[in-house]
Short mmCIF file of C-alpha atoms in Angstrom, two decimals:
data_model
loop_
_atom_site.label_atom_id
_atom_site.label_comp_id
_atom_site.label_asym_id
_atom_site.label_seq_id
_atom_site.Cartn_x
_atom_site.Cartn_y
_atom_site.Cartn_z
CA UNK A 1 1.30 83.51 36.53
CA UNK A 2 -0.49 82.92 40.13
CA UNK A 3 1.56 80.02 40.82
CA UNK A 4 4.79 81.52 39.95
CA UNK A 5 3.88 84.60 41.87
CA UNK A 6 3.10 83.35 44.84
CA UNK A 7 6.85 81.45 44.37
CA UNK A 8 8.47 84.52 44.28
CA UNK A 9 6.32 85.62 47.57
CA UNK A 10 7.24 83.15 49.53
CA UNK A 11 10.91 83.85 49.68
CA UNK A 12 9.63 87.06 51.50
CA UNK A 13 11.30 87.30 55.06
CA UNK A 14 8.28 88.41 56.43
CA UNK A 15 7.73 86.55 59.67
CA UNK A 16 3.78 87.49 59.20
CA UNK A 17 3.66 86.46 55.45
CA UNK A 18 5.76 83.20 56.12
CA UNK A 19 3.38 81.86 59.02
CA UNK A 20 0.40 82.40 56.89
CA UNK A 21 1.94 80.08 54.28
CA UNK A 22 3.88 78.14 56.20
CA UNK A 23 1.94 74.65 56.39
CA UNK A 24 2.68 71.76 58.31
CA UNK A 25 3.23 69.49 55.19
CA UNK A 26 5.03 65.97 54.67
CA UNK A 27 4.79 64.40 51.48
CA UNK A 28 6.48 63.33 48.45
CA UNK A 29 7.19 66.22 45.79
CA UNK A 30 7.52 63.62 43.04
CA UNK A 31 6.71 59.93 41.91
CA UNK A 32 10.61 59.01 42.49
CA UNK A 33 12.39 61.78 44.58
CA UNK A 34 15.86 62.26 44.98
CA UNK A 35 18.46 60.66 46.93
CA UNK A 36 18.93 64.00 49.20
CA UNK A 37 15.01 64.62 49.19
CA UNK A 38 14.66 61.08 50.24
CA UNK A 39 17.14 60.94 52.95
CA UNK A 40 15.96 64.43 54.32
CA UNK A 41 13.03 63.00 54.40
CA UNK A 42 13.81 59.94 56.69
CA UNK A 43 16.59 62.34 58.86
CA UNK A 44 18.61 58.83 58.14
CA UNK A 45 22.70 59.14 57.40
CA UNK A 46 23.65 57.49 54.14
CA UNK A 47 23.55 53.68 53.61
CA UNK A 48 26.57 51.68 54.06
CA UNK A 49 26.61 47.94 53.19
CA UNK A 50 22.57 47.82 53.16
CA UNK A 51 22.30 48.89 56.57
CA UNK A 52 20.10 52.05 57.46
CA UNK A 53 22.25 53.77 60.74
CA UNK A 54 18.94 55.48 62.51
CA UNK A 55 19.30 59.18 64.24
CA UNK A 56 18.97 59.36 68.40
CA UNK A 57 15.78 58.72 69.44
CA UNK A 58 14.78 61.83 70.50
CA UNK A 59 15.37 63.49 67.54
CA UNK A 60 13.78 60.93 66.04
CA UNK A 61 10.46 61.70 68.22
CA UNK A 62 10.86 65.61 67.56
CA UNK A 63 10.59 64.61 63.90
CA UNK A 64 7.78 62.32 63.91
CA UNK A 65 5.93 65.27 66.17
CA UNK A 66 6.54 67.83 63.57
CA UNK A 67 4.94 65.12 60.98
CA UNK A 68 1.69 65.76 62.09
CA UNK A 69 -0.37 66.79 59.15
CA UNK A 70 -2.45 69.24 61.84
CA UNK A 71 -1.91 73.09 59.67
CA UNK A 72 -2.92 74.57 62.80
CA UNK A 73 0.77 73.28 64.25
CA UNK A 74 3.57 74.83 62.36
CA UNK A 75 6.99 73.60 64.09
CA UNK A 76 9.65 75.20 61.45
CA UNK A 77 8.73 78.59 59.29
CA UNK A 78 11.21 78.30 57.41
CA UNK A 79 10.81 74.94 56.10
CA UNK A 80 7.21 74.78 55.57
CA UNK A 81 7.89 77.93 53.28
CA UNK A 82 10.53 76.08 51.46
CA UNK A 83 8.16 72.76 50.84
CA UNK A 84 5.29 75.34 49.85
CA UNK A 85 7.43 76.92 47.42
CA UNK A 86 8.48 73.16 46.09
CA UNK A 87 5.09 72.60 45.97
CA UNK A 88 4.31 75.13 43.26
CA UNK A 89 7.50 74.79 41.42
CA UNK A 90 6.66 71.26 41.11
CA UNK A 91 2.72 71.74 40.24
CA UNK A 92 4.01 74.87 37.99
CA UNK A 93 6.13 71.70 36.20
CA UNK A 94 3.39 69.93 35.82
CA UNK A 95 1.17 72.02 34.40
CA UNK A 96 3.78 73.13 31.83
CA UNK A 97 4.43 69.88 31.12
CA UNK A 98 0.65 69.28 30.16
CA UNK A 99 0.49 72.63 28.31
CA UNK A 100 3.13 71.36 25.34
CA UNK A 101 0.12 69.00 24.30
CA UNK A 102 -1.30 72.82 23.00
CA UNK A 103 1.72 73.48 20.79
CA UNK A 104 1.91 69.73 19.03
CA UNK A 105 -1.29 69.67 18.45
CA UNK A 106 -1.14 73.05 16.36
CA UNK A 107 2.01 71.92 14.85
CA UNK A 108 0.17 68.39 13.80
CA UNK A 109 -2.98 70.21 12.57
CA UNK A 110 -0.70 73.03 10.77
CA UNK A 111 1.25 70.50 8.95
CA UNK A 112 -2.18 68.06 8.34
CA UNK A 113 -4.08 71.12 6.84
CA UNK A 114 -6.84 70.60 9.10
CA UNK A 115 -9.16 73.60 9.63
CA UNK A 116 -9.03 76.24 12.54
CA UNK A 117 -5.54 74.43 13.47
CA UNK A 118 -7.43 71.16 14.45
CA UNK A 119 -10.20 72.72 16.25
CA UNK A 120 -12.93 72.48 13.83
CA UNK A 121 -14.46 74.18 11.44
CA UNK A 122 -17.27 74.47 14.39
CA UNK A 123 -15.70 75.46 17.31
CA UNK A 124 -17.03 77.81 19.82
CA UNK A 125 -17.07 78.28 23.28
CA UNK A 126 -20.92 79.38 23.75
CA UNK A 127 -23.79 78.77 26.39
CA UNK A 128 -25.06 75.83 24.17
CA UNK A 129 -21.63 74.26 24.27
CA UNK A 130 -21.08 75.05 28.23
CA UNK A 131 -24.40 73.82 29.14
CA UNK A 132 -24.16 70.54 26.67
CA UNK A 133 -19.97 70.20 28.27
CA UNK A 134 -21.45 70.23 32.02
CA UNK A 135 -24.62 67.71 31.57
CA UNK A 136 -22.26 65.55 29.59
CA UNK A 137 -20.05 65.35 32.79
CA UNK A 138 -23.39 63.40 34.41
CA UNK A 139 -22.92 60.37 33.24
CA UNK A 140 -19.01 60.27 34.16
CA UNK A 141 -20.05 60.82 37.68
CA UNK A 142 -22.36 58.24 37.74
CA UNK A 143 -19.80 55.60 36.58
CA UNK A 144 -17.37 56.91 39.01
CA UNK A 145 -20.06 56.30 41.63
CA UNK A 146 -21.12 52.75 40.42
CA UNK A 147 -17.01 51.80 40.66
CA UNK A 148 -16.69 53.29 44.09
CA UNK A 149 -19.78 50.76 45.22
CA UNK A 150 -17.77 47.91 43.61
CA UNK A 151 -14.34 48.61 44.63
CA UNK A 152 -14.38 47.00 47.46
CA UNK A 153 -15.16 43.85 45.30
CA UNK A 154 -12.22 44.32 43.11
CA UNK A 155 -8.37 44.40 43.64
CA UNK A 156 -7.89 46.00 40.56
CA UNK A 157 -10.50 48.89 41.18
CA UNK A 158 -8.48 49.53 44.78
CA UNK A 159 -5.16 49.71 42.55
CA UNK A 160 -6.74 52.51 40.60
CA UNK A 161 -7.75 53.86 43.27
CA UNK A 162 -4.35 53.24 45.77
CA UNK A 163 -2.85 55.23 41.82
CA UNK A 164 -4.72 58.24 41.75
CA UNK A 165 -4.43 59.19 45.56
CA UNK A 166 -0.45 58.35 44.74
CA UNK A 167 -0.62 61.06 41.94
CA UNK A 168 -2.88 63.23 44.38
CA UNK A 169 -0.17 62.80 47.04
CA UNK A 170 2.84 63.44 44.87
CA UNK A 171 1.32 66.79 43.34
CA UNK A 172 -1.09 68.48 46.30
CA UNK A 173 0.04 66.68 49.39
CA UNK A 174 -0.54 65.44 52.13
CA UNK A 175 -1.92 68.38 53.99
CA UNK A 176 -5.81 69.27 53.15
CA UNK A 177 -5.93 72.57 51.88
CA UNK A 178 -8.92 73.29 50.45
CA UNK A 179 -8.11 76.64 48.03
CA UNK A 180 -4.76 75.74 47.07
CA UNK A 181 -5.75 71.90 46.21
CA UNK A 182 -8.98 73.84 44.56
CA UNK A 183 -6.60 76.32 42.65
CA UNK A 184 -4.36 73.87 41.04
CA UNK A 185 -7.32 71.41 40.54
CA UNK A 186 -9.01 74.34 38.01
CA UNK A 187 -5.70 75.47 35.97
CA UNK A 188 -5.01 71.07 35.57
CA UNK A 189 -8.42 70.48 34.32
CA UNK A 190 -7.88 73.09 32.37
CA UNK A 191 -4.97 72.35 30.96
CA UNK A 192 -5.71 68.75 30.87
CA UNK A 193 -9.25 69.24 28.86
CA UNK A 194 -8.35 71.68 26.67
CA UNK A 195 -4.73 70.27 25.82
CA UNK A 196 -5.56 66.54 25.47
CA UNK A 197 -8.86 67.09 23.49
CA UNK A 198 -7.18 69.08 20.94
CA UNK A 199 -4.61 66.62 20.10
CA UNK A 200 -6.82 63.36 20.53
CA UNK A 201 -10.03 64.48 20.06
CA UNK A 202 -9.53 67.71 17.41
CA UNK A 203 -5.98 66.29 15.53
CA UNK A 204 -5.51 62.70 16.09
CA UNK A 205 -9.55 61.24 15.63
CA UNK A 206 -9.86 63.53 12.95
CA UNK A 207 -6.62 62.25 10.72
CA UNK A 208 -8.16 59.02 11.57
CA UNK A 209 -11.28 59.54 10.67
CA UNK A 210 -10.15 61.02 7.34
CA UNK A 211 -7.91 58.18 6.88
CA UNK A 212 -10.32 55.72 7.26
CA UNK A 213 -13.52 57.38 6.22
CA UNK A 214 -14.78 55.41 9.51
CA UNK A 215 -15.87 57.53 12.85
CA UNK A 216 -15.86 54.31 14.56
CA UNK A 217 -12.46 53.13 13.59
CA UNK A 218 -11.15 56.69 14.69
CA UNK A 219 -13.12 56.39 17.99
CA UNK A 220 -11.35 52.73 18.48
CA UNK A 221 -7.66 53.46 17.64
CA UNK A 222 -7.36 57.03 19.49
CA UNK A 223 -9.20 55.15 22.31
CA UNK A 224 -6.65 52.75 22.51
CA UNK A 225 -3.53 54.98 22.19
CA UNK A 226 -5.07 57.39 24.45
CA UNK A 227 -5.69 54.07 27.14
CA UNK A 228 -2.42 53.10 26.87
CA UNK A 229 -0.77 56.26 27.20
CA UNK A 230 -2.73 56.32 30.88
CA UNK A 231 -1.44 52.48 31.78
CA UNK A 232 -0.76 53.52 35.41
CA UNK A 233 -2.67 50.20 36.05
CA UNK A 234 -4.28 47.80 33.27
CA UNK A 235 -7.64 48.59 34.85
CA UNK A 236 -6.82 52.36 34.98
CA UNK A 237 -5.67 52.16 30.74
CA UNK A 238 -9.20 50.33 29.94
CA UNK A 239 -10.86 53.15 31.65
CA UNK A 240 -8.73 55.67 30.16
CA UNK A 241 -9.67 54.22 27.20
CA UNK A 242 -13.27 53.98 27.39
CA UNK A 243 -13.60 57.83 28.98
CA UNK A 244 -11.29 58.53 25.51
CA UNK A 245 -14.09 57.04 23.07
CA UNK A 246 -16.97 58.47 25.21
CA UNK A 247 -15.11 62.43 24.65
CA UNK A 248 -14.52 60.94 21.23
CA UNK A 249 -18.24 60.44 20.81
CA UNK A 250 -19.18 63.77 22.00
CA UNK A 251 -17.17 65.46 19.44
CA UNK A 252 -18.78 63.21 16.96
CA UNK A 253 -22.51 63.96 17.76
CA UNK A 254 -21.80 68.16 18.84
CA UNK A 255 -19.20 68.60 16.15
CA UNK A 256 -17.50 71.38 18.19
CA UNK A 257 -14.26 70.26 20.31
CA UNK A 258 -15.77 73.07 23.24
CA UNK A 259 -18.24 70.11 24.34
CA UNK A 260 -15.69 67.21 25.40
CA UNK A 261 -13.23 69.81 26.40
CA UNK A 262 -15.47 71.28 29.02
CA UNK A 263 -16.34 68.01 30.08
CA UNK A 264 -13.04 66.67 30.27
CA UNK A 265 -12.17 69.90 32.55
CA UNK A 266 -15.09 69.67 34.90
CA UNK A 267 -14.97 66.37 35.22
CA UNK A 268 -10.97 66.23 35.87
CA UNK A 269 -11.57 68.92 38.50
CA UNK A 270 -14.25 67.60 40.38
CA UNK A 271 -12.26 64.18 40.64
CA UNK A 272 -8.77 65.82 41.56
CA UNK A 273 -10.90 67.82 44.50
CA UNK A 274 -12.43 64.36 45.61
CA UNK A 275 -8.89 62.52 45.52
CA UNK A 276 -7.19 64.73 47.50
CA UNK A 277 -10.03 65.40 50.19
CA UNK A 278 -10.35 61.38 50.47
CA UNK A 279 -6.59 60.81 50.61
CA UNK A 280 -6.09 63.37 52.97
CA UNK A 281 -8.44 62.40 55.16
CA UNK A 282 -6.10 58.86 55.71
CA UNK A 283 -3.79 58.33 58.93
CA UNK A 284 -0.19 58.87 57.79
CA UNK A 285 0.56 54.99 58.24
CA UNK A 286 -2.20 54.80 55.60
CA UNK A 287 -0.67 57.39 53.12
CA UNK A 288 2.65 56.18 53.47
CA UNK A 289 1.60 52.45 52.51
CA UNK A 290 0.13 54.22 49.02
CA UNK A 291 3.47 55.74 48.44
CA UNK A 292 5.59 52.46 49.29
CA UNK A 293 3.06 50.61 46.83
CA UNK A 294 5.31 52.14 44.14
CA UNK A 295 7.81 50.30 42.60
CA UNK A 296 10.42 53.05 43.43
CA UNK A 297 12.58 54.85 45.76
CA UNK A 298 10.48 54.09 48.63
CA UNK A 299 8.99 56.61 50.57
CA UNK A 300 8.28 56.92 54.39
CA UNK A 301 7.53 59.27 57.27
CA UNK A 302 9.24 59.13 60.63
CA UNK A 303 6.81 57.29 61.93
CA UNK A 304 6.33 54.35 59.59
CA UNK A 305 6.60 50.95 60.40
CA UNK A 306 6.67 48.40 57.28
CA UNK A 307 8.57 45.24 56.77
CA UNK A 308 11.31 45.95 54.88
CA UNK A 309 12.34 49.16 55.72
CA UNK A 310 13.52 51.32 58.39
CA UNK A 311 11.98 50.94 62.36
CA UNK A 312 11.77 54.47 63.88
CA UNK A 313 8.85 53.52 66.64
CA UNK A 314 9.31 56.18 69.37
CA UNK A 315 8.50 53.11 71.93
CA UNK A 316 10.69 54.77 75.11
CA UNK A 317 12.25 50.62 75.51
CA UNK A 318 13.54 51.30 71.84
CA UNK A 319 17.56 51.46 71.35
CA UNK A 320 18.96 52.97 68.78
CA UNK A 321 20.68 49.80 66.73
CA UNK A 322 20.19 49.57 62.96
CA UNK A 323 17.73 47.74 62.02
CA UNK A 324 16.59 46.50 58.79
CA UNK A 325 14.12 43.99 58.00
CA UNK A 326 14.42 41.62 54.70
CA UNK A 327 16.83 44.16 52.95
#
């Protein structure tokens, strides 16, 4: 309701409203963005025969000005109201997107016959559970700090890594904003716990579990869906996987879903919070080069340079040509 709210607000013409929403804020809405989102955001003309025809320089250099990921700096109202409002339509999308795990997993536990529609028959959200759900989200932390000692040891741990700040980007931005990353940080790790603990945790381990008569068989196979359902990165599905037996266990030792599902929340916040603080905190070369990582439409800011892809240096010796490197 707050995010769609403050949708509607922002198509206020309110010169005082808009400049106190208006951020200065270049980054990619979504994983693979559109062919007009993309070219709007290189300000290139459409390709013809592989070649990428560059604008005039010094519209070129007025664009890579207005880049500047400084909120203080606001160059166009108008716009930065227009990629706020994309913002929340597109974190609003997400976030209803996660909420349908709520709805199949009554639907599963209606049509299963399992008690308090997949819940448990123990279920409550009480002081024991909150205080068990936060000092559960301990030793989470402490693995996440033991992998950011080692990552720089490990290509595969910087690929997890190089993913989440990609997901960061596409969702919050590239702009740090502290309350807004905060606010959509709470109402995801919200939806995330609560939705993906009922289904794996409260439906899917249970039907195992009954199936088998085996906690530890239940615990293996919904760890194992539940890592490969997360296979941004092999590394990423193994820990997936392993964070999915560990809520698993939880469940199994508290016997009320509340536990892992406020653990799964806090935890989920905390490390959205830290993802986007760290990845904002790059140079825009930097956060461009996670983008282009992606096997996709490739993404880029007016002042990118990488092989492969369009030159817009704002050297003053620079002409105009096309130029395209290895395309």
């Amino acid at each position: 309701v707050l995010l769609l709210a403050a949708a509607a607000l922002c198509q206020s013409s309110s010169s005082s409203f808009n400049a106190a929403l208006a951020f200065s804020h270049q980054h990619v809405v979504t994983v693979r963005p559109s062919q007009n989102a993309f070219e709007a955001r290189l300000e290139i003309l459409p390709r013809s025969n592989n070649i990428i025809t560059p604008i005039n320089y010094s519209r070129r250099k007025s664009l890579a000005l207005a880049s500047s990921s400084d909120d203080t700096e606001t160059t166009d109202t108008s716009s930065s109201s227009s990629t706020l409002k994309q913002d929340i339509y597109n974190v609003a999308t997400l976030i209803g997107a996660q909420a349908l795990l709520v709805p199949i997993a009554v639907f599963i536990a209606q049509f299963s016959n399992l008690p308090n529609i997949g819940l448990g028959s123990q279920f409550q959200i009480g002081s024991v559970a909150i205080v068990d759900g936060l000092r559960w989200t301990l030793p989470l932390f402490g693995v996440a700090g033991l992998l950011r000692i080692v990552e720089p040891y490990s290509n595969a741990l910087k690929d997890v890594t190089k993913a989440t700040q990609r997901s960061v980007l596409s969702v919050l931005g590239s702009t740090r904003r502290p309350f807004f990353a905060l606010l959509v940080s709470c109402i995801l790790g919200a939806v995330a716990g609560i939705g993906e603990e009922w289904l794996f945790r409260g439906v899917f381990q249970q039907l195992l579990t009954d199936k088998f008569g085996s906690s530890s068989i239940s615990l293996a196979v919904s760890g194992l869906v539940f890592g490969l359902l997360h296979a941004v990165t092999p590394v990423y599905a193994l820990l997936a996987g392993a964070a999915s037996v560990f809520f698993g266990y939880l469940y199994n030792i508290s016997h009320n879903l509340a536990v892992p599902m406020i653990t799964h929340a806090v935890y989920d916040v905390f490390a959205l919070m830290w993802a986007h603080w760290s990845v904002t905190g790059l140079e825009q070369e930097e956060r461009d080069a996670i983008l282009l990582d992606y096997q996709g439409a490739p993404v880029l800011s007016t002042n990118t340079y990488k092989e492969g892809h369009l030159n817009v240096s704002d050297d003053d010796d620079e002409d105009d040509s096309p130029k395209v490197y290895n395309s």
